[in-house]
Tab-separated table of N, CA and C in Angstrom:
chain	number	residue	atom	x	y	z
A	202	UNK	N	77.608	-33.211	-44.977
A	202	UNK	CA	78.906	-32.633	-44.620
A	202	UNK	C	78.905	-32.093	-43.195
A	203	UNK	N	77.737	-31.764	-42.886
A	203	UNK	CA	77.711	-30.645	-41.532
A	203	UNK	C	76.973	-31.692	-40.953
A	204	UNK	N	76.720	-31.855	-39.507
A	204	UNK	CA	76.582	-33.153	-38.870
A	204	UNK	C	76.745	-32.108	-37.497
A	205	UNK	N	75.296	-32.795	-36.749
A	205	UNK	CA	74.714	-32.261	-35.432
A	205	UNK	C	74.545	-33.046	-34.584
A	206	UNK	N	75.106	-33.481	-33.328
A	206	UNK	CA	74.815	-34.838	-32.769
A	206	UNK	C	74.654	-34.136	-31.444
A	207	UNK	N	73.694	-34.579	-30.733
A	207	UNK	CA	73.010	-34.432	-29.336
A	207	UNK	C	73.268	-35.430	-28.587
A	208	UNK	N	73.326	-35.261	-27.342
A	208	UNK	CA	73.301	-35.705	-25.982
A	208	UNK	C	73.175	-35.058	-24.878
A	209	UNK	N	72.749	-35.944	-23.963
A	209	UNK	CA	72.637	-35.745	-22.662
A	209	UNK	C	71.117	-35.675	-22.236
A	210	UNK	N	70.367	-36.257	-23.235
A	210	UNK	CA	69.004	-36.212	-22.611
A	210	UNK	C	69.130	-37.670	-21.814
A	211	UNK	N	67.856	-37.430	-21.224
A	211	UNK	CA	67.519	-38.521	-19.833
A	211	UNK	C	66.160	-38.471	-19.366
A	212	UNK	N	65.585	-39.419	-17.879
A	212	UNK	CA	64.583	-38.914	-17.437
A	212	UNK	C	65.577	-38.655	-16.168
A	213	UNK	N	64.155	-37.365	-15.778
A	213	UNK	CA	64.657	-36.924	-14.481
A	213	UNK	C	63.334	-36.468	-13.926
A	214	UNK	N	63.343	-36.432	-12.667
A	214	UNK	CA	62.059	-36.158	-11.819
A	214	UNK	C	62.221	-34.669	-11.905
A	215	UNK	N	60.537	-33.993	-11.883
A	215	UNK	CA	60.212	-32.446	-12.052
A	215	UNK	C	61.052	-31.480	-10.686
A	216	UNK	N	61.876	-30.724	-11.794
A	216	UNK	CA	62.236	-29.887	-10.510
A	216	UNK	C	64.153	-30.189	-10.513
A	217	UNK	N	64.373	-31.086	-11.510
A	217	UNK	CA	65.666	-31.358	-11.695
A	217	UNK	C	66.203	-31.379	-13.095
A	218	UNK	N	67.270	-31.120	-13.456
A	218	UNK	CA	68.464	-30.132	-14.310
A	218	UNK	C	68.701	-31.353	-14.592
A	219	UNK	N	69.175	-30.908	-16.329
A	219	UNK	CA	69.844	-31.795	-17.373
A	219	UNK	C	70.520	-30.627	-17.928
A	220	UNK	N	71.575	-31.219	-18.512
A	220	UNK	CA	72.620	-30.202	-19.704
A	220	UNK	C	72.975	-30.868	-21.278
A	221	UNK	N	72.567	-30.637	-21.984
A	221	UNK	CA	72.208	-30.970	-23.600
A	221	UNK	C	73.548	-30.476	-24.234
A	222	UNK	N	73.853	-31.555	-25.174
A	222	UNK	CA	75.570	-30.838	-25.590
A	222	UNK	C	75.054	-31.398	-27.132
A	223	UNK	N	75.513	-30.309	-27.817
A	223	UNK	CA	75.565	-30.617	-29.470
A	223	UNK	C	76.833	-29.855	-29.732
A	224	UNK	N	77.146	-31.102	-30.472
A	224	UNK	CA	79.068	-31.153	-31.352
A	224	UNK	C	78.753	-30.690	-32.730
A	225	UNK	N	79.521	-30.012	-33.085
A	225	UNK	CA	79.241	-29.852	-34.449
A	225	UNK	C	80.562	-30.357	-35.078
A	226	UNK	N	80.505	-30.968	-36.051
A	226	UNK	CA	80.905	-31.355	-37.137
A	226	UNK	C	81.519	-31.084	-38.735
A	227	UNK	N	82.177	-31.308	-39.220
A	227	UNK	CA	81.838	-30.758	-40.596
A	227	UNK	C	82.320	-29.143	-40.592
A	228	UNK	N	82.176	-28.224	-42.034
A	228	UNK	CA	82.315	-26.796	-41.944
A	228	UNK	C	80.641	-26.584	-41.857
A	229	UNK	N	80.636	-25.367	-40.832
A	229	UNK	CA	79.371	-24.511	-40.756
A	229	UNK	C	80.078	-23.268	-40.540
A	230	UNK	N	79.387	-22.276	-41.475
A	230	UNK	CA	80.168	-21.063	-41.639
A	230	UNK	C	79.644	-20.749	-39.804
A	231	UNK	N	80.498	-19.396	-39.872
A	231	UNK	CA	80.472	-18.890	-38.226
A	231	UNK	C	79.810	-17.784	-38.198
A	232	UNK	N	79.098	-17.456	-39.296
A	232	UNK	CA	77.863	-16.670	-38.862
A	232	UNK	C	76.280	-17.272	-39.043
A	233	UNK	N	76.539	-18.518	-38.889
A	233	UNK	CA	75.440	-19.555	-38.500
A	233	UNK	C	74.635	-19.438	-37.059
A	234	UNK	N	73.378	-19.000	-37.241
A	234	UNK	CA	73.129	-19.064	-35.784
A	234	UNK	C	72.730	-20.392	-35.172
A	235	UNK	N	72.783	-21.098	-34.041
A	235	UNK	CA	72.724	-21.837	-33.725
A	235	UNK	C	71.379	-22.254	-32.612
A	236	UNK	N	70.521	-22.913	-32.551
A	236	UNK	CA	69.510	-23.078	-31.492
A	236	UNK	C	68.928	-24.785	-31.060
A	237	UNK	N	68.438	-24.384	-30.147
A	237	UNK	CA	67.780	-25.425	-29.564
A	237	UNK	C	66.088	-25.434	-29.966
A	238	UNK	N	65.615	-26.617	-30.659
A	238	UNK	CA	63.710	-27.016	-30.733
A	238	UNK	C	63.542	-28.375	-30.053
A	239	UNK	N	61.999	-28.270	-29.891
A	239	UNK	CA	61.926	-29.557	-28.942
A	239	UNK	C	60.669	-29.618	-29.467
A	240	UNK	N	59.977	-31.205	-29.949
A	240	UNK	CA	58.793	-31.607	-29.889
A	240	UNK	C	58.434	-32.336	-28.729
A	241	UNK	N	57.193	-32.011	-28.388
A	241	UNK	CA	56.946	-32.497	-27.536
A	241	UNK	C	55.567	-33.676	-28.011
A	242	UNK	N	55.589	-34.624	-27.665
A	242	UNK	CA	54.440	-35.930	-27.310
A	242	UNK	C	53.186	-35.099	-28.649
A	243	UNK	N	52.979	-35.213	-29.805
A	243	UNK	CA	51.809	-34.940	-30.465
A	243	UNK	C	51.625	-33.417	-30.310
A	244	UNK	N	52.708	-32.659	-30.813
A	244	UNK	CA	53.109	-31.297	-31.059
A	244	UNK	C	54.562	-31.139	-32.014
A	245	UNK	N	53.837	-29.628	-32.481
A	245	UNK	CA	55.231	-29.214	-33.351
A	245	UNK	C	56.562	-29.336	-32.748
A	246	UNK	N	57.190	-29.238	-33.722
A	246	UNK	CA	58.993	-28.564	-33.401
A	246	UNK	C	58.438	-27.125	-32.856
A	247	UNK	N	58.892	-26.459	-31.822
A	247	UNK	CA	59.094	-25.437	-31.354
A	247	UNK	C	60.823	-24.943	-30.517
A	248	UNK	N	60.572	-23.630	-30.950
A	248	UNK	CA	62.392	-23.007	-30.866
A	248	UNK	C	62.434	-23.119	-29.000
A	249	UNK	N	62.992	-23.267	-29.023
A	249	UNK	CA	63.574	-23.258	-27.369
A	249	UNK	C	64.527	-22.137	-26.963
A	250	UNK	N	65.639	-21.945	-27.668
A	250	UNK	CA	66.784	-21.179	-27.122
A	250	UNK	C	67.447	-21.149	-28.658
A	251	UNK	N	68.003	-19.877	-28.713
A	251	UNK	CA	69.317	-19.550	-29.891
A	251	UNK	C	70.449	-18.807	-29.335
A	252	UNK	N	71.031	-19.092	-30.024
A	252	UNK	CA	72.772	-18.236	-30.241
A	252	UNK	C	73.070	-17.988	-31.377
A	253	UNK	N	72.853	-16.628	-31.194
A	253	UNK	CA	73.594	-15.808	-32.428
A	253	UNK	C	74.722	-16.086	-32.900
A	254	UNK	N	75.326	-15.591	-33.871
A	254	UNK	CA	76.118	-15.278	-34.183
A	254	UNK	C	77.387	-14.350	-33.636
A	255	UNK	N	76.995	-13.052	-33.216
A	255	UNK	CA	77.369	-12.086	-32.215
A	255	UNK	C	77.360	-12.628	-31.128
A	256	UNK	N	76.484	-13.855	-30.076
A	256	UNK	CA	76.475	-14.288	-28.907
A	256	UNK	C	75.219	-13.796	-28.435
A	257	UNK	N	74.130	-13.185	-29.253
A	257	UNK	CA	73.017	-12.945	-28.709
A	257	UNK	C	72.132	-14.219	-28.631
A	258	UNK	N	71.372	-13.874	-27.678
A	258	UNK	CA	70.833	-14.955	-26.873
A	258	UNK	C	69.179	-14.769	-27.122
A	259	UNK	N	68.597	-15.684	-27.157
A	259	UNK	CA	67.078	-15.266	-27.546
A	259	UNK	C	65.887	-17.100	-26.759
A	260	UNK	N	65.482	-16.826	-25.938
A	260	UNK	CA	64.265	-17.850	-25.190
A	260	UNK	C	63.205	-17.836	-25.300
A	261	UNK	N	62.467	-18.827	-25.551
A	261	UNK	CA	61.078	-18.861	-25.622
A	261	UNK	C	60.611	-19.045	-24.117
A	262	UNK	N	59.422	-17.950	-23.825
A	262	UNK	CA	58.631	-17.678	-22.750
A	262	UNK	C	58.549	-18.605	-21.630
A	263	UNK	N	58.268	-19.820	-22.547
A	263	UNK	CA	58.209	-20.947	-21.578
A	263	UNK	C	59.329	-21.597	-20.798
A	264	UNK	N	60.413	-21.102	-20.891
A	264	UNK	CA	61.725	-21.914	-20.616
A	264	UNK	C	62.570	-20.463	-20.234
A	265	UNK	N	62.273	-19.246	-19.954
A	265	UNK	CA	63.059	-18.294	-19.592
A	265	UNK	C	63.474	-18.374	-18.492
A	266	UNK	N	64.196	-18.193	-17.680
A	266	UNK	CA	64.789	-18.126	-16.270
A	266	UNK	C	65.309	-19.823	-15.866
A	267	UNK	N	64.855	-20.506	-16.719
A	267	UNK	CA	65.256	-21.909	-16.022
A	267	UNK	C	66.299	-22.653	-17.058
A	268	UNK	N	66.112	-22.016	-18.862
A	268	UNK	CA	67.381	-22.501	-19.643
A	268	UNK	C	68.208	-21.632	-19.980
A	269	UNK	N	69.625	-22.051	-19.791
A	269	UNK	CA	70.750	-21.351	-20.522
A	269	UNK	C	71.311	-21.880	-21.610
A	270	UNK	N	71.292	-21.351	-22.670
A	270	UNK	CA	71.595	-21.601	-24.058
A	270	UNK	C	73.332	-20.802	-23.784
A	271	UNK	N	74.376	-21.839	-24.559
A	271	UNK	CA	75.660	-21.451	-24.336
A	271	UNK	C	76.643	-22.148	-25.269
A	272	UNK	N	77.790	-21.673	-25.857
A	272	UNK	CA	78.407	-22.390	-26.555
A	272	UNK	C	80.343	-22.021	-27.210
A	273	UNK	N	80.692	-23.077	-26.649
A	273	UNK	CA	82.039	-22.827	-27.055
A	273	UNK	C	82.912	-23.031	-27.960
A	274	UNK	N	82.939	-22.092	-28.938
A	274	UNK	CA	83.387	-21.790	-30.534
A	274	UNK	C	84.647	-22.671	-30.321
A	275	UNK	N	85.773	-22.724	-29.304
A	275	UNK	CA	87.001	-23.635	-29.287
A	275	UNK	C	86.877	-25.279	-29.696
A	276	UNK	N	85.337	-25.900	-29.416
A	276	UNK	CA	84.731	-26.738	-29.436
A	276	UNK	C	83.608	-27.024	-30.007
A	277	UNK	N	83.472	-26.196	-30.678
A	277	UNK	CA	82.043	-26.032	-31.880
A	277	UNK	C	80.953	-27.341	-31.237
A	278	UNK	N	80.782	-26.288	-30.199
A	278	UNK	CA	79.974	-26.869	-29.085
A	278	UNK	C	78.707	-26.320	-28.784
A	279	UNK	N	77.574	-26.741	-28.556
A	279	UNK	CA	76.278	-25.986	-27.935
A	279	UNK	C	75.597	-26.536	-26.915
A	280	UNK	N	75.505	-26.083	-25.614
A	280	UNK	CA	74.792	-26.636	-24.785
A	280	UNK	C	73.864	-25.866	-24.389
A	281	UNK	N	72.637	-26.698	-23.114
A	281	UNK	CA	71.730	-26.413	-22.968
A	281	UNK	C	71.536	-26.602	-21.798
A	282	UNK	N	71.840	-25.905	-20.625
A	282	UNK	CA	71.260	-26.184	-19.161
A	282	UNK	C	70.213	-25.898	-18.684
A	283	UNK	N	69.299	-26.976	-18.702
A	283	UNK	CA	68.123	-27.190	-18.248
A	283	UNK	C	67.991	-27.094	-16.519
A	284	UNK	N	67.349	-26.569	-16.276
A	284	UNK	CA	66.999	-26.693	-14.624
A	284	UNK	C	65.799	-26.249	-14.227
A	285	UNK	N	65.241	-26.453	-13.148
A	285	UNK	CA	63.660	-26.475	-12.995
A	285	UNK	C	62.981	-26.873	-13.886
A	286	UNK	N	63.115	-28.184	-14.317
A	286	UNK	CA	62.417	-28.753	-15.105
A	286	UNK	C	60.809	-29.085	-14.637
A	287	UNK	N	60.069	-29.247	-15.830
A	287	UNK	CA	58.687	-29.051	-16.218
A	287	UNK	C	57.933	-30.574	-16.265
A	288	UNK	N	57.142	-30.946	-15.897
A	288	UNK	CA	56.649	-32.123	-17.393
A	288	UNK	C	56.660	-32.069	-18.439
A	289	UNK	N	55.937	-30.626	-18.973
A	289	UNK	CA	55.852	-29.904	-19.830
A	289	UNK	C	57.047	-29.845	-20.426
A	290	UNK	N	58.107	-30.085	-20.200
A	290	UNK	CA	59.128	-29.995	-20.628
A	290	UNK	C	59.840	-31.481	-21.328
A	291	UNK	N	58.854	-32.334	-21.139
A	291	UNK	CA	59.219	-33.376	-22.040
A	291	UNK	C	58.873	-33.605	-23.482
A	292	UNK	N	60.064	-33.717	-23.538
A	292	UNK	CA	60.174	-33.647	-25.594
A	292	UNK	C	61.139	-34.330	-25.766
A	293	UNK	N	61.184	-34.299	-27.372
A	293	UNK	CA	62.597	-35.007	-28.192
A	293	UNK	C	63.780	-32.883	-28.236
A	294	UNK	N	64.472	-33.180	-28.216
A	294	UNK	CA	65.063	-32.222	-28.187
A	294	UNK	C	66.257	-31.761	-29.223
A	295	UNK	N	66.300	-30.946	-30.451
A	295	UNK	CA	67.135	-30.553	-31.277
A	295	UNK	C	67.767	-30.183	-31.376
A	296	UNK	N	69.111	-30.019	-32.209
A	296	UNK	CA	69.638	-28.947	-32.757
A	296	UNK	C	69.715	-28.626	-33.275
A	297	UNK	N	69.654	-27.126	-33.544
A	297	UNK	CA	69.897	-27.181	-35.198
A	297	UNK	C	70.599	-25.859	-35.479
A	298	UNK	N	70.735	-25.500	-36.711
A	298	UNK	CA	71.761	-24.393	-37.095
A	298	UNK	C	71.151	-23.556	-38.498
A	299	UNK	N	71.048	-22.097	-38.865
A	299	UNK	CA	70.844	-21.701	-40.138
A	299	UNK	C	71.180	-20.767	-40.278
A	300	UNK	N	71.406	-20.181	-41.412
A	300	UNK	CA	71.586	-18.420	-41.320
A	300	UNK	C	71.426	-17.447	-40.514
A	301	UNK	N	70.282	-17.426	-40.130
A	301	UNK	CA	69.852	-16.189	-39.138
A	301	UNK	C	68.841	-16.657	-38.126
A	302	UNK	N	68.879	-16.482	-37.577
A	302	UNK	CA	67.996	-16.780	-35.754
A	302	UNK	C	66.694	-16.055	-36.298
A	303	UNK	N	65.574	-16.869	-36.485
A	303	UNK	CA	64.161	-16.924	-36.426
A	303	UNK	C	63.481	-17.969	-35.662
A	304	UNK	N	62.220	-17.824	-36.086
A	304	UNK	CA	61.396	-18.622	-35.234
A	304	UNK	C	60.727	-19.756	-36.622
A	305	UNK	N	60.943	-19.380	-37.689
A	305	UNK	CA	60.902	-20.279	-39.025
A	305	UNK	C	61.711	-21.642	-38.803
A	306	UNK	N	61.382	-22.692	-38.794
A	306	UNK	CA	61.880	-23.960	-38.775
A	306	UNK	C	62.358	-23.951	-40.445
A	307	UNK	N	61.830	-23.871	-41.342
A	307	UNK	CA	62.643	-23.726	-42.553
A	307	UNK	C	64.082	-23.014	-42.670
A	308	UNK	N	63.757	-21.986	-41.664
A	308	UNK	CA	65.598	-21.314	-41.768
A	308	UNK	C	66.800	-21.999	-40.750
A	309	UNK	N	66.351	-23.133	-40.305
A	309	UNK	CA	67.397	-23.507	-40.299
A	309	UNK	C	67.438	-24.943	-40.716
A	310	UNK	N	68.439	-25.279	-41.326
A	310	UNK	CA	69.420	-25.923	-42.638
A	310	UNK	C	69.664	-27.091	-42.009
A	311	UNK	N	70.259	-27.496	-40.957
A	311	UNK	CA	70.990	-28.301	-40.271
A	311	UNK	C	70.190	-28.371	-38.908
A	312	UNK	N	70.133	-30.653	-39.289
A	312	UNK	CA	69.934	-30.374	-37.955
A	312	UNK	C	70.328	-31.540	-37.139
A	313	UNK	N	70.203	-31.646	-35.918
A	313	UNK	CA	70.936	-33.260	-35.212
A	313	UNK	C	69.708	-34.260	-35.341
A	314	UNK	N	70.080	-35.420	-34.861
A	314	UNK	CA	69.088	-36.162	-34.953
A	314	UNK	C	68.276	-36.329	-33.086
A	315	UNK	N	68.315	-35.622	-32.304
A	315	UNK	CA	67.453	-35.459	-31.196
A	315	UNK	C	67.904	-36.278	-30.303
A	316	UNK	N	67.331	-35.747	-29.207
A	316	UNK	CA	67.845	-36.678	-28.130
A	316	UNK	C	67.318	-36.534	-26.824
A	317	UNK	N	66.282	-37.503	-26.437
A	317	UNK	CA	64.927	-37.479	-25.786
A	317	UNK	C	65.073	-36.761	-24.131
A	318	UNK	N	64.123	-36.354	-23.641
A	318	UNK	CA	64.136	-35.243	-22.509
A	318	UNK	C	62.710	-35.698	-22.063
A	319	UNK	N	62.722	-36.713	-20.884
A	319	UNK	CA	61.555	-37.103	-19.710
A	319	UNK	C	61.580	-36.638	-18.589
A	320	UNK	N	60.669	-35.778	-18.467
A	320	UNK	CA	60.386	-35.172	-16.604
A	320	UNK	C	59.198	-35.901	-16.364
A	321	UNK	N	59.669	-36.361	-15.511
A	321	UNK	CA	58.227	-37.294	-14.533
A	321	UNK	C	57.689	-36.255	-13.444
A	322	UNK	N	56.897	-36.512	-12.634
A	322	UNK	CA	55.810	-35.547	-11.761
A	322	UNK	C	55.838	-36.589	-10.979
């Protein structure tokens, strides 16, 4: 019923910005928090960025100052502006959605089917 679809991944050379858009679909109640995970090459799903519910905002260490996690409820929309990109920063890239903003991949419910993110060096 609820349906997560990603875009806007690409390759891009280190040191250059991508912006990640997930549509949502379907009913998802609106106190769903919403976030970004990314596997990377022979590694877990790890959380990247969330959005609360309230609009609180929450980044993992590795991606602070360079992603903005953002999203427009008119458009049950979530994006992801990437900039100063990494190598390290190449992954498949998620979305996903659950009750409450953790770092538990089980809590959230919903998710897109990914959408790949290459930084070359």
């Amino acid at each position: 019923q609820v349906h997560l679809v990603e875009s806007g991944g690409g390759s891009v050379q280190a040191g250059g910005s991508l912006r990640l858009t997930c549509v949502v679909s379907g009913y998802l109640w609106s106190k769903y928090c919403m976030g970004w995970f990314r596997q990377a090459p022979g590694k877990e799903h790890k959380r990247v960025a969330v959005f609360d519910s309230d609009g609180t905002t929450g980044y993992a260490d590795s991606v602070k100052g360079r992603f903005i996690i953002s999203k427009d409820n008119t458009k049950n929309t979530l994006y992801l502006r990437m900039t100063s990109l990494k190598r390290e920063d190449t992954a498949v890239y998620y979305c996903a959605a659950g009750p409450q903003c953790s770092d538990a991949l089980a809590d959230f419910g919903y998710w897109g089917q990914g959408t790949q993110v290459t930084v070359s060096s």
